[in-house]
Coordinates of C-alpha atoms in Angstrom, one line a residue:
Chain A
X1285 CA 3.6 18.1 -12.0
X1286 CA -0.1 17.5 -11.3
X1287 CA 1.0 14.8 -8.3
X1288 CA 2.2 18.2 -6.4
X1289 CA 0.3 21.6 -7.1
X1290 CA -2.7 22.5 -7.8
X1291 CA -1.2 25.2 -10.2
X1292 CA 1.0 25.2 -13.2
X1293 CA 3.7 28.1 -13.7
X1294 CA 5.3 28.2 -16.5
X1295 CA 8.5 30.3 -16.3
X1296 CA 10.3 31.0 -20.5
X1297 CA 13.4 31.4 -20.2
X1298 CA 16.8 32.0 -22.1
X1299 CA 17.6 28.5 -21.5
X1300 CA 14.0 26.7 -21.8
X1301 CA 10.6 26.9 -21.1
X1302 CA 10.3 26.0 -17.4
X1303 CA 6.9 24.2 -15.9
X1304 CA 6.5 24.0 -12.1
X1305 CA 4.6 23.0 -9.3
X1306 CA 5.0 23.7 -5.9
X1307 CA 2.5 21.8 -2.8
X1308 CA 0.1 23.5 -0.8
X1309 CA 2.1 23.1 2.5
X1310 CA 5.4 23.9 0.6
X1311 CA 7.4 20.9 1.2
X1312 CA 7.3 19.8 -2.7
X1313 CA 8.5 21.8 -5.3
X1314 CA 9.0 20.0 -9.1
X1315 CA 10.2 22.0 -12.1
X1316 CA 10.8 20.6 -15.7
X1317 CA 13.1 22.5 -18.4
X1318 CA 12.6 22.1 -21.4
X1319 CA 15.6 23.0 -23.8
X1320 CA 14.7 24.7 -26.9
X1321 CA 16.0 22.4 -28.9
X1322 CA 12.7 20.7 -27.0
X1323 CA 10.9 22.6 -29.9
X1324 CA 10.3 22.9 -33.1
X1325 CA 9.8 26.6 -32.4
X1326 CA 11.2 28.5 -29.3
X1327 CA 10.9 32.1 -28.2
X1328 CA 10.8 33.0 -24.9
X1329 CA 10.2 36.5 -26.6
X1330 CA 12.2 39.5 -25.4
X1331 CA 13.2 40.9 -21.6
X1332 CA 13.9 44.7 -21.6
X1333 CA 15.9 46.4 -19.3
X1334 CA 13.6 46.5 -16.6
X1335 CA 10.9 43.7 -17.6
X1336 CA 11.3 40.6 -17.4
X1337 CA 10.9 37.4 -19.4
X1338 CA 6.9 36.9 -19.0
X1339 CA 5.4 34.5 -16.4
X1340 CA 2.4 33.2 -15.2
X1341 CA 0.4 30.4 -13.1
X1342 CA -2.7 29.2 -14.8
X1343 CA -5.1 26.2 -12.8
X1344 CA -3.6 22.7 -13.2
X1345 CA -6.4 20.9 -14.0
X1346 CA -7.3 23.7 -16.9
X1347 CA -3.9 22.9 -18.7
X1348 CA -4.7 19.0 -18.1
X1349 CA -8.1 19.0 -19.6
X1350 CA -6.5 20.1 -22.9
X1351 CA -4.1 16.9 -23.1
X1352 CA -7.0 14.4 -21.4
X1353 CA -6.1 11.4 -23.4
X1354 CA -2.4 11.1 -24.5
X1355 CA -3.4 7.5 -27.2
X1356 CA -6.0 10.0 -28.9
X1357 CA -3.7 13.0 -28.5
X1358 CA -0.5 11.1 -30.3
X1359 CA -3.1 9.3 -32.9
X1360 CA -5.0 12.9 -34.2
X1361 CA -2.7 15.6 -33.2
X1362 CA 0.1 17.2 -35.9
X1363 CA 1.3 20.3 -33.6
X1364 CA 0.7 21.9 -30.4
X1365 CA 1.2 25.7 -30.6
X1366 CA 1.8 27.5 -26.8
X1367 CA 1.5 31.5 -27.1
X1368 CA 1.7 33.5 -24.1
X1369 CA -0.4 36.2 -24.9
X1370 CA 0.3 38.6 -21.6
X1371 CA -2.2 41.7 -23.0
X1372 CA -5.0 39.6 -24.0
X1373 CA -4.4 38.1 -20.6
X1374 CA -4.7 34.6 -21.7
X1375 CA -2.6 31.3 -22.5
X1376 CA -3.2 30.0 -25.8
X1377 CA -3.2 26.3 -26.5
X1378 CA -3.9 25.7 -29.9
X1379 CA -3.8 21.8 -31.1
X1380 CA -3.5 21.5 -35.0
X1381 CA -5.0 18.0 -35.7
X1382 CA -5.7 16.0 -38.8
X1383 CA -7.6 16.9 -41.3
X1384 CA -7.6 20.7 -41.1
X1385 CA -8.8 20.4 -37.2
X1386 CA -7.4 22.9 -35.2
X1387 CA -8.3 23.2 -31.6
X1388 CA -7.7 26.3 -29.2
X1389 CA -7.8 26.3 -25.9
X1390 CA -8.0 29.7 -23.8
X1391 CA -6.8 29.1 -21.1
X1392 CA -6.6 32.8 -17.7
X1393 CA -3.3 33.0 -16.6
X1394 CA -2.1 34.6 -13.4
X1395 CA 0.8 36.5 -13.1
X1396 CA 3.1 35.5 -10.3
X1397 CA 6.2 35.6 -8.4
X1398 CA 9.4 33.3 -9.9
X1399 CA 9.2 30.3 -7.7
X1400 CA 12.5 29.0 -6.9
X1401 CA 13.4 26.2 -4.6
X1402 CA 16.6 26.7 -3.2
X1403 CA 18.7 23.8 -3.4
X1404 CA 22.0 22.8 -3.9
X1405 CA 22.3 19.1 -5.0
X1406 CA 26.2 19.8 -4.9
X1407 CA 26.2 20.4 -1.1
X1408 CA 24.2 17.2 -0.3
X1409 CA 26.7 15.1 1.2
X1410 CA 25.0 11.5 -0.3
X1411 CA 24.1 10.5 -4.2
X1412 CA 22.6 7.5 -5.3
X1413 CA 21.4 7.1 -8.9
X1414 CA 19.6 4.0 -10.4
X1415 CA 17.8 3.6 -13.0
X1416 CA 14.1 4.5 -12.5
X1417 CA 13.2 0.7 -13.6
X1418 CA 14.7 -0.2 -10.1
X1419 CA 13.7 2.1 -7.9
X1420 CA 9.4 1.3 -9.4
X1421 CA 10.3 -2.7 -8.6
X1422 CA 11.2 -1.0 -5.0
X1423 CA 8.6 1.0 -4.7
X1424 CA 5.7 -1.6 -5.5
X1425 CA 6.1 -3.5 -2.3
X1426 CA 4.8 -0.7 -0.3
X1427 CA 1.3 0.0 -0.8
X1428 CA -0.4 3.1 -2.1
X1429 CA -1.6 4.6 0.2
X1430 CA 1.6 5.0 2.5
X1431 CA 2.0 8.6 3.0
X1432 CA 6.3 8.7 4.1
X1433 CA 8.9 6.1 3.2
X1434 CA 12.6 6.0 4.9
X1435 CA 15.8 5.6 2.6
X1436 CA 18.5 4.5 3.9
X1437 CA 22.0 3.2 3.9
X1438 CA 23.0 -0.4 5.6
X1439 CA 26.2 -2.4 6.2
X1440 CA 27.5 -4.1 3.2
X1441 CA 26.7 -0.5 1.4
X1442 CA 22.9 -1.6 0.9
X1443 CA 20.5 0.8 0.4
X1444 CA 17.3 0.3 2.4
X1445 CA 13.4 1.8 1.7
X1446 CA 11.1 0.9 4.6
X1447 CA 7.6 2.7 5.5
X1448 CA 7.6 5.3 7.6
X1449 CA 5.3 4.5 10.8
X1450 CA 4.0 7.6 12.6
X1451 CA 4.3 8.0 16.4
X1452 CA 1.1 8.5 16.9
X1453 CA 0.4 5.4 15.2
X1454 CA 0.8 2.0 17.4
X1455 CA 4.4 0.5 16.5
X1456 CA 2.4 -2.9 17.9
X1457 CA -0.3 -2.8 15.1
X1458 CA 1.3 -1.9 11.8
X1459 CA 2.9 -3.9 9.4
X1460 CA 6.4 -3.1 8.5
X1461 CA 7.9 -3.8 5.5
X1462 CA 11.8 -3.3 4.4
X1463 CA 13.0 -3.9 0.9
X1464 CA 17.1 -4.2 0.5
X1465 CA 18.8 -2.6 -2.5
X1466 CA 22.6 -3.9 -3.2
X1467 CA 25.1 -1.4 -4.6
X1468 CA 25.4 -2.8 -7.6
X1469 CA 22.0 -2.4 -8.7
X1470 CA 22.4 1.2 -8.6
X1471 CA 24.4 3.2 -11.4
X1472 CA 26.2 4.8 -9.1
X1473 CA 26.4 5.2 -4.9
X1474 CA 28.0 7.8 -3.2
X1475 CA 26.5 7.7 0.8
X1476 CA 27.2 9.1 3.6
X1477 CA 27.6 5.5 5.7
X1478 CA 24.5 5.4 8.1
X1479 CA 22.4 8.6 7.1
X1480 CA 18.6 7.9 6.2
X1481 CA 15.7 10.2 5.4
X1482 CA 12.1 10.3 5.0
X1483 CA 9.9 11.8 2.4
X1484 CA 6.4 11.8 0.9
X1485 CA 5.9 8.5 -1.1
X1486 CA 3.2 9.8 -2.7
X1487 CA 4.5 13.1 -4.9
X1488 CA 7.8 10.7 -5.4
X1489 CA 5.6 8.1 -7.5
X1490 CA 4.6 10.8 -9.5
X1491 CA 8.1 11.6 -11.0
X1492 CA 8.8 7.6 -10.4
X1493 CA 6.3 7.2 -13.5
X1494 CA 8.0 9.5 -15.6
X1495 CA 11.0 8.8 -15.5
X1496 CA 10.1 4.6 -16.2
X1497 CA 8.1 6.0 -19.1
X1498 CA 11.0 7.9 -20.1
X1499 CA 13.7 5.8 -19.2
X1500 CA 15.6 7.8 -17.4
X1501 CA 17.8 7.4 -14.7
X1502 CA 16.5 8.8 -11.5
X1503 CA 19.8 10.6 -8.8
X1504 CA 18.5 11.1 -5.8
X1505 CA 20.7 14.2 -3.6
X1506 CA 20.0 14.2 0.4
X1507 CA 22.1 14.9 3.4
X1508 CA 20.7 15.3 6.9
X1509 CA 17.3 14.5 8.2
X1510 CA 15.8 17.9 7.8
X1511 CA 17.4 18.8 4.2
X1512 CA 15.3 18.6 1.5
X1513 CA 16.1 15.5 -1.3
X1514 CA 16.3 16.3 -4.2
X1515 CA 15.4 13.9 -7.2
X1516 CA 17.0 14.7 -10.8
X1517 CA 16.4 13.4 -14.3
X1518 CA 18.5 14.4 -17.1
X1519 CA 18.4 14.1 -21.1
X1520 CA 19.7 16.2 -23.9
X1521 CA 16.5 18.2 -23.5
X1522 CA 15.0 18.2 -20.5
X1523 CA 16.1 18.6 -16.9
X1524 CA 13.7 17.8 -13.9
X1525 CA 14.2 18.4 -10.7
X1526 CA 11.7 17.3 -7.6
X1527 CA 12.5 18.8 -3.8
X1528 CA 10.6 17.2 -1.0
X1529 CA 11.2 18.2 2.5
X1530 CA 12.4 15.5 4.5
X1531 CA 11.6 14.5 8.2
X1532 CA 13.6 16.3 11.0
X1533 CA 15.2 14.0 13.3
X1534 CA 15.3 16.7 16.2
X1535 CA 17.0 14.2 18.6
X1536 CA 20.2 13.1 16.2
X1537 CA 20.7 16.8 14.4
X1538 CA 23.1 17.8 16.0
X1539 CA 25.0 14.2 17.2
X1540 CA 27.0 12.8 14.8
X1541 CA 24.9 10.4 12.3
X1542 CA 26.9 7.4 14.7
X1543 CA 26.3 7.6 18.1
X1544 CA 22.1 7.7 16.9
X1545 CA 21.6 4.1 16.4
X1546 CA 18.9 5.0 14.8
X1547 CA 20.6 5.1 12.0
X1548 CA 21.7 1.7 11.9
X1549 CA 19.8 0.5 10.1
X1550 CA 20.5 -3.7 10.2
X1551 CA 21.2 -5.5 7.7
X1552 CA 18.8 -8.0 7.0
X1553 CA 19.8 -11.7 8.9
X1554 CA 18.6 -14.7 9.6
X1555 CA 20.1 -14.4 13.4
X1556 CA 16.6 -11.9 14.9
X1557 CA 16.4 -12.1 18.2
X1558 CA 14.4 -14.4 19.5
X1559 CA 13.0 -13.8 22.5
X1560 CA 9.4 -15.4 22.6
X1561 CA 10.1 -18.1 25.9
X1562 CA 10.2 -15.2 28.1
X1563 CA 7.3 -13.0 26.2
X1564 CA 4.8 -15.9 26.8
X1565 CA 5.8 -16.2 30.6
X1566 CA 5.3 -12.5 30.6
X1567 CA 1.9 -13.4 28.5
X1568 CA 0.6 -16.2 30.8
X1569 CA 1.9 -14.3 34.4
X1570 CA 0.6 -10.8 34.3
X1571 CA -3.2 -10.1 34.6
X1572 CA -4.2 -7.9 32.0
X1573 CA -2.7 -9.6 29.2
X1574 CA 0.2 -8.3 27.1
X1575 CA 2.1 -5.7 28.2
X1576 CA 2.1 -3.2 25.7
X1577 CA 6.0 -3.9 24.2
X1578 CA 8.6 -1.2 23.6
X1579 CA 8.0 1.0 20.7
X1580 CA 10.8 0.4 17.9
X1581 CA 13.3 3.6 18.4
X1582 CA 12.9 6.1 15.1
X1583 CA 13.3 9.4 15.2
X1584 CA 10.6 11.7 17.2
X1585 CA 9.4 14.1 15.1
X1586 CA 7.6 16.7 17.7
X1587 CA 8.7 19.9 16.3
X1588 CA 10.5 21.6 19.6
X1589 CA 12.7 24.5 18.2
X1590 CA 14.5 22.7 16.1
X1591 CA 18.5 23.1 15.8
X1592 CA 18.4 23.9 12.5
X1593 CA 20.8 26.8 11.5
X1594 CA 19.3 29.4 9.8
X1595 CA 22.1 31.1 8.9
X1596 CA 23.3 28.3 6.8
X1597 CA 20.1 28.2 4.6
X1598 CA 20.3 31.6 3.8
X1599 CA 23.7 31.3 2.3
X1600 CA 22.9 28.3 0.3
X1601 CA 23.7 29.1 -3.3
X1602 CA 20.7 28.6 -5.8
X1603 CA 21.4 25.7 -8.1
X1604 CA 22.9 26.5 -11.3
X1605 CA 21.3 26.0 -14.2
X1606 CA 17.9 26.3 -13.1
X1607 CA 18.5 29.8 -12.4
X1608 CA 18.8 32.1 -15.2
X1609 CA 20.5 35.7 -15.5
X1610 CA 17.1 37.1 -13.6
X1611 CA 17.9 36.9 -10.2
X1612 CA 14.8 36.9 -8.1
X1613 CA 12.9 39.4 -6.2
X1614 CA 12.8 37.7 -3.3
X1615 CA 14.9 35.6 -0.9
X1616 CA 14.0 32.0 -0.5
X1617 CA 14.8 29.9 2.2
X1618 CA 14.3 25.8 2.3
X1619 CA 12.0 24.3 4.1
X1620 CA 12.2 21.9 7.3
X1621 CA 9.1 19.6 7.7
X1622 CA 8.1 19.8 11.0
X1623 CA 4.6 17.9 10.8
X1624 CA 3.3 16.2 8.5
X1625 CA 0.1 17.0 9.1
X1626 CA 0.4 20.9 9.6
X1627 CA -0.4 22.7 7.0
X1628 CA 1.9 25.4 6.3
X1629 CA 0.8 27.1 8.5
X1630 CA 3.5 29.8 10.1
X1631 CA 5.5 28.7 13.0
X1632 CA 8.6 30.0 14.6
X1633 CA 10.9 31.7 12.3
X1634 CA 13.8 28.8 12.9
X1635 CA 11.8 25.6 13.1
X1636 CA 9.6 26.5 9.5
X1637 CA 10.7 28.0 6.9
X1638 CA 9.0 28.6 3.4
X1639 CA 10.2 26.6 0.1
X1640 CA 8.5 29.3 -1.8
X1641 CA 7.0 32.6 -0.3
X1642 CA 3.5 33.2 -1.8
X1643 CA 3.2 35.2 -4.8
X1644 CA 1.9 38.9 -4.0
X1645 CA -0.2 39.2 -7.4
X1646 CA 2.5 42.4 -8.1
X1647 CA 5.6 41.7 -9.9
Chain B
X311 CA 7.7 -21.2 20.8
X312 CA 9.8 -21.3 17.5
X313 CA 8.3 -21.5 14.3
X314 CA 9.6 -21.3 10.9
X315 CA 8.7 -21.7 7.3
X316 CA 9.6 -21.2 3.6
X317 CA 7.9 -21.7 0.4
X318 CA 10.4 -22.1 -2.8
X319 CA 8.0 -23.5 -5.6
X320 CA 6.1 -20.6 -7.4
X321 CA 2.8 -23.2 -7.9
X322 CA 3.0 -23.0 -4.1
X323 CA 3.3 -19.9 -3.5
X324 CA 0.2 -19.2 -5.7
X325 CA -2.0 -21.5 -4.3
X326 CA -1.0 -19.9 -0.6
X327 CA -1.2 -16.6 -1.3
X328 CA -4.7 -17.0 -3.0
X329 CA -6.0 -18.6 0.1
X330 CA -4.6 -16.0 2.3
X331 CA -6.5 -13.5 -0.1
X332 CA -9.6 -15.3 0.5
X333 CA -9.4 -15.4 4.5
X334 CA -8.2 -11.7 4.5
X335 CA -11.9 -11.2 2.0
X336 CA -13.8 -12.7 5.4
X337 CA -12.3 -11.5 8.1
X338 CA -10.6 -8.7 9.6
X339 CA -8.5 -10.3 11.8
X340 CA -8.5 -13.9 12.6
X341 CA -6.4 -16.7 14.5
X342 CA -3.6 -18.9 13.1
X343 CA -3.8 -22.5 14.3
X344 CA 0.1 -23.4 13.5
X345 CA 0.3 -27.5 14.2
X346 CA 3.1 -30.1 13.4
X347 CA 0.8 -30.7 10.3
X348 CA -1.2 -28.2 9.3
X349 CA -2.4 -24.4 9.8
X350 CA -5.7 -23.4 10.7
X351 CA -7.3 -19.7 9.9
X352 CA -10.0 -19.1 12.5
X353 CA -12.7 -16.8 12.8
X354 CA -14.7 -17.3 15.9
X355 CA -18.7 -16.0 16.4
X356 CA -17.9 -13.5 17.9
X357 CA -20.9 -10.4 17.9
X358 CA -18.1 -7.9 16.4
X359 CA -18.2 -10.4 13.2
X360 CA -22.1 -10.6 12.8
X361 CA -22.0 -14.0 14.3
X362 CA -20.1 -15.2 11.4
X363 CA -17.1 -17.8 11.9
X364 CA -15.1 -19.8 9.3
X365 CA -12.6 -22.7 10.2
X366 CA -10.0 -23.1 7.6
X367 CA -7.9 -25.6 7.8
X368 CA -4.3 -27.3 5.5
X369 CA -2.2 -29.6 5.3
X370 CA 1.3 -27.7 5.4
X371 CA 3.2 -30.3 3.5
X372 CA 1.2 -29.2 0.5
X373 CA 2.7 -25.9 0.8
X374 CA 5.8 -25.6 2.6
X375 CA 9.1 -26.9 1.3
X376 CA 10.2 -26.2 5.1
X377 CA 8.2 -26.4 8.0
X378 CA 9.6 -26.2 11.6
X379 CA 7.2 -25.5 14.8
X380 CA 7.6 -25.7 18.7
X381 CA 4.5 -24.7 20.1
X382 CA 4.3 -23.8 23.5
X383 CA 5.5 -26.9 25.5
X384 CA 5.6 -30.6 24.5
X385 CA 2.7 -31.5 25.4
X386 CA 0.7 -28.6 23.9
X387 CA 3.2 -28.9 20.5
X388 CA 0.9 -25.6 19.2
X389 CA 1.2 -21.7 18.7
X390 CA -2.0 -19.8 18.2
X391 CA -1.6 -16.0 16.8
X392 CA -4.0 -13.4 16.0
X393 CA -3.0 -11.2 13.3
X394 CA -4.8 -9.2 9.7
X395 CA -5.2 -11.0 7.2
X396 CA -5.1 -8.5 5.0
X397 CA -1.6 -8.0 5.9
X398 CA -0.2 -11.0 4.5
X399 CA -1.8 -11.3 1.8
X400 CA -0.2 -7.6 0.7
X401 CA 3.0 -9.1 1.9
X402 CA 2.0 -12.2 -0.6
X403 CA 1.2 -10.2 -2.9
X404 CA 4.5 -8.9 -5.0
X405 CA 6.4 -12.0 -4.0
X406 CA 4.7 -13.7 -7.0
X407 CA 7.9 -13.8 -8.9
X408 CA 9.9 -14.3 -5.7
X409 CA 12.9 -17.4 -5.2
X410 CA 11.7 -18.2 -1.6
X411 CA 9.4 -16.8 0.7
X412 CA 10.4 -17.5 4.5
X413 CA 8.1 -17.2 7.5
X414 CA 9.0 -16.9 10.7
X415 CA 8.0 -15.8 14.2
X416 CA 10.2 -13.0 15.8
X417 CA 9.9 -11.0 18.9
X418 CA 12.1 -8.5 18.2
X419 CA 10.0 -5.3 19.3
X420 CA 6.7 -6.8 19.7
X421 CA 5.4 -10.8 18.4
X422 CA 5.3 -10.5 14.8
X423 CA 5.4 -13.0 11.9
X424 CA 8.4 -11.9 9.9
X425 CA 7.8 -12.5 5.3
X426 CA 10.9 -12.5 3.9
X427 CA 11.1 -12.9 0.0
X428 CA 13.9 -13.4 -1.5
X429 CA 13.4 -11.5 -5.3
X430 CA 15.4 -12.3 -8.3
X431 CA 17.6 -9.2 -9.4
X432 CA 19.7 -8.7 -12.0
X433 CA 22.1 -7.6 -9.5
X434 CA 24.8 -10.1 -7.9
X435 CA 22.6 -10.3 -4.5
X436 CA 19.2 -10.9 -4.4
X437 CA 16.3 -7.9 -3.3
X438 CA 15.1 -8.7 -0.1
X439 CA 11.9 -7.6 1.6
X440 CA 10.9 -8.8 4.4
X441 CA 7.4 -7.4 5.8
X442 CA 7.2 -7.8 9.5
X443 CA 3.1 -8.1 10.6
X444 CA 2.7 -7.7 13.8
X445 CA 0.8 -10.7 15.8
X446 CA -0.6 -11.9 19.3
X447 CA 0.4 -14.6 20.7
X448 CA -2.9 -16.5 22.7
X449 CA -2.1 -17.9 25.8
X450 CA -3.1 -21.4 26.4
X451 CA -5.9 -20.3 28.6
X452 CA -7.7 -19.0 25.8
X453 CA -7.4 -22.0 23.2
X454 CA -10.8 -23.5 24.0
X455 CA -12.2 -20.5 22.5
X456 CA -11.0 -21.3 19.5
X457 CA -11.9 -25.0 18.8
X458 CA -13.2 -26.4 15.5
X459 CA -16.9 -26.0 15.2
X460 CA -19.4 -28.8 15.2
X461 CA -21.9 -29.2 12.1
X462 CA -24.6 -28.9 12.6
X463 CA -28.1 -30.9 13.2
X464 CA -29.1 -29.6 9.8
X465 CA -32.4 -30.3 8.0
X466 CA -31.2 -29.8 4.5
X467 CA -28.3 -30.4 3.1
X468 CA -27.3 -29.8 -0.4
X469 CA -24.5 -29.3 -3.2
X470 CA -24.4 -25.1 -4.6
X471 CA -24.5 -24.3 -7.6
X472 CA -22.1 -23.3 -9.9
X473 CA -20.5 -20.4 -7.4
X474 CA -19.9 -17.8 -10.4
X475 CA -23.3 -18.3 -11.1
X476 CA -24.8 -18.2 -7.6
X477 CA -21.9 -15.0 -7.0
X478 CA -23.1 -13.3 -9.6
X479 CA -27.2 -13.4 -8.8
X480 CA -26.0 -12.6 -5.2
X481 CA -24.0 -9.8 -6.6
X482 CA -26.9 -8.2 -8.0
X483 CA -29.5 -8.8 -5.3
X484 CA -27.4 -7.2 -2.9
X485 CA -27.9 -3.7 -4.9
X486 CA -31.5 -4.6 -4.1
X487 CA -32.1 -5.9 -0.4
X488 CA -29.8 -6.7 3.1
X489 CA -30.7 -10.2 3.6
X490 CA -31.7 -13.1 2.0
X491 CA -32.4 -16.3 2.4
X492 CA -31.6 -19.4 1.3
X493 CA -33.1 -22.4 1.0
X494 CA -33.2 -25.7 -0.2
X495 CA -34.8 -29.3 0.0
X496 CA -33.5 -32.4 0.0
X497 CA -34.5 -32.9 -4.0
X498 CA -31.7 -30.7 -5.1
X499 CA -33.7 -27.5 -5.4
X500 CA -32.5 -24.0 -4.0
X501 CA -33.8 -21.1 -4.0
X502 CA -32.6 -17.3 -3.2
X503 CA -34.7 -15.3 -2.7
X504 CA -34.7 -11.5 -2.0
X505 CA -38.0 -9.4 -0.3
X506 CA -38.3 -5.5 -0.2
X507 CA -41.3 -3.5 0.0
X508 CA -41.2 -2.6 -3.8
X509 CA -39.5 -6.0 -5.1
X510 CA -39.3 -9.3 -4.7
X511 CA -36.7 -11.9 -7.0
X512 CA -36.5 -15.5 -6.8
X513 CA -33.4 -17.1 -8.3
X514 CA -34.2 -20.9 -8.8
X515 CA -31.6 -24.1 -8.9
X516 CA -32.6 -27.3 -9.9
X517 CA -30.8 -30.4 -10.0
X518 CA -27.8 -29.7 -7.5
X519 CA -27.7 -33.2 -5.7
X520 CA -28.2 -33.2 -2.1
X521 CA -24.6 -35.1 -1.0
X522 CA -24.8 -38.0 1.4
X523 CA -24.1 -37.7 5.2
X524 CA -23.7 -41.3 7.4
X525 CA -26.2 -41.0 9.5
X526 CA -24.7 -40.9 13.3
X527 CA -27.0 -43.4 15.2
X528 CA -29.9 -41.8 14.0
X529 CA -29.2 -38.2 14.8
X530 CA -29.3 -37.1 11.3
X531 CA -32.9 -39.2 10.3
X532 CA -32.4 -40.6 7.2
X533 CA -33.8 -39.0 4.0
X534 CA -36.5 -41.5 4.0
X535 CA -38.8 -40.2 7.2
X536 CA -38.3 -36.6 5.5
X537 CA -40.6 -34.7 3.0
X538 CA -38.3 -34.5 0.3
X539 CA -40.0 -31.3 -0.9
X540 CA -40.0 -29.6 1.9
X541 CA -37.9 -26.5 1.9
X542 CA -35.3 -25.6 5.0
X543 CA -35.1 -21.9 5.1
X544 CA -33.0 -18.8 7.0
X545 CA -32.3 -15.6 6.3
X546 CA -29.1 -14.3 6.2
X547 CA -26.7 -11.2 5.9
X548 CA -26.3 -10.9 2.0
X549 CA -23.2 -8.8 2.4
X550 CA -21.3 -12.1 4.5
X551 CA -22.6 -14.2 1.6
X552 CA -21.2 -11.7 -1.1
X553 CA -17.9 -12.2 0.4
X554 CA -18.0 -15.9 0.8
X555 CA -18.4 -15.9 -2.7
X556 CA -16.4 -13.1 -4.4
X557 CA -12.9 -14.1 -1.9
X558 CA -13.3 -18.0 -4.2
X559 CA -10.9 -17.5 -6.1
X560 CA -10.5 -21.3 -7.6
X561 CA -13.5 -23.2 -8.0
X562 CA -13.6 -25.7 -5.3
X563 CA -13.7 -29.7 -5.8
X564 CA -16.5 -29.7 -3.8
X565 CA -18.9 -26.8 -2.5
X566 CA -22.2 -27.6 -0.4
X567 CA -23.8 -25.8 2.1
X568 CA -26.2 -27.1 5.6
X569 CA -29.0 -25.5 6.2
X570 CA -30.6 -25.6 9.7
X571 CA -34.2 -23.9 9.0
X572 CA -33.7 -20.2 10.5
X573 CA -30.8 -20.7 12.4
X574 CA -27.9 -21.4 10.5
X575 CA -26.2 -21.6 7.1
X576 CA -22.8 -23.8 7.3
X577 CA -21.0 -23.9 4.1
X578 CA -18.4 -26.4 3.1
X579 CA -15.6 -25.2 0.5
X580 CA -13.3 -28.3 -0.7
X581 CA -10.2 -27.7 -2.7
X582 CA -8.0 -30.4 -3.0
X583 CA -5.3 -28.9 -0.1
X584 CA -8.0 -26.9 1.7
X585 CA -11.2 -27.2 3.1
X586 CA -12.8 -23.8 4.2
X587 CA -16.2 -24.1 6.1
X588 CA -18.6 -20.8 6.9
X589 CA -21.1 -19.7 9.2
X590 CA -23.6 -17.5 8.3
X591 CA -26.2 -17.3 11.6
X592 CA -29.8 -17.1 10.0
X593 CA -31.4 -13.1 11.0
X594 CA -34.3 -13.4 13.4

């Protein structure tokens, strides 16, 4: 969660304790729902007819600081008690350690609005499920600093991962890495042919290492470029969702994938177009050295008026299971990822919609 | 112009990767020269490199199971490519468990070296990772810029001390000064010196031995005519020396340097299958 945002949202619900985070540009949201059975004791408190279950947010760093060294925690801590004291304005974390030592941490919290991204895995056209290990092994081929990656489908049912090269970067200077996975490496594959999405790899890596450590299969739900991609992990006592905005494919938004040549990621074959003879001839004769070759076709992401359908967004249902009985106070809308560089600036309503509104401090 | 090569043997792949890692530490961009029998990694002594230059040569047969090259023309059966070795280093980094690595020169959108790594997987088909490394094709008229540098008319030639030791000495000295003086004589003695306003440090090595060079009709004067004790020294950029030493992942079979006093230091590192020459000019 700390890979996503700087604040940790704690929401006790009837179905368990939900820990959530959102990133500053509102393009990434994650939630971990721990079922009551996960805990030795779970008391979410009581919600009256006019009050909701109390929820708050704390500084991520303060919270993480308490659990700093996992190996030593495992050795010395017997129990951990988390207590929310609204009237004292404190979130209390008490570590009951060996030899009768008790460490009590009092964290200041802020009250907050419900943080809920609007998404629906059911309405996604494509779903992939793979053991975390397979995805981790795939991602290792990309440099740790790589910002975005494109996941796509190719002929023969193969799934590809490719580093996303921004338009500003010179294509003739940037190395392109592409990995192909066969369908049978996945536990399940149900994808729309020719589909592809581009999302932030850094935020995904965080979830991936969690999945690897817990040995859980990871499911990826995605749809058209621009619609969020949802990663889920499921366990008997834990439900994890990571929702990331994807790069909008503005040019092809209204076209079907088959007419947009970009969607067809070529399968790896040995017959690459070898046009070096004529290239060399060009080079020898041209004056200033080599001419700039045409850049590889890739979706443009100039934020023009998006061909988005805002009314569709508002009809989207909220994810079942992630929404307890209490309806949100605000209508959350999903995000269109206009630009990597732009922090969440308020663009025209049709192009940049906010995943989660800023909390206003009053409930 | 075509180039295709394949490595299947794991040991060859590891060895080749280590060489590329070394090259990547020495040069941000360099030239890859391909001939029928050999590969060369060349860095020419332009000002941008701080005047340092490099010549690394290896026999393709020692690494590749398949190697096909067709140069720009029949009489000039060679290919010169400019590329960023760090890209190749990265591509090979995660290929260590590969079943095969193929390298091919392609020109889909722009000239690239396509490195295709076939990785084992639990599924029926292997995983394939391709890395398209952009390259610049060097036209024939510029090939003369990248000729093998001549061994300079040196004053002293001496075997280097154990590289690991030399590296740790130089690394510590790097914290104190930007320049280092290398001096050596024909009696197998070498000193590494740094001097600043506050401190001067000298490390002495002895019994290193001086390699015998065949005298070429008198231009390398024979040892008898020279004072065996007199030191030839050159002051060089310490960072360049440190990069050279840090990049050595395997102990060379032979490591020596030739010093032209106050002009240049020429390092020669020989392994069984690859030779590396690195020239660091002296600071005036």
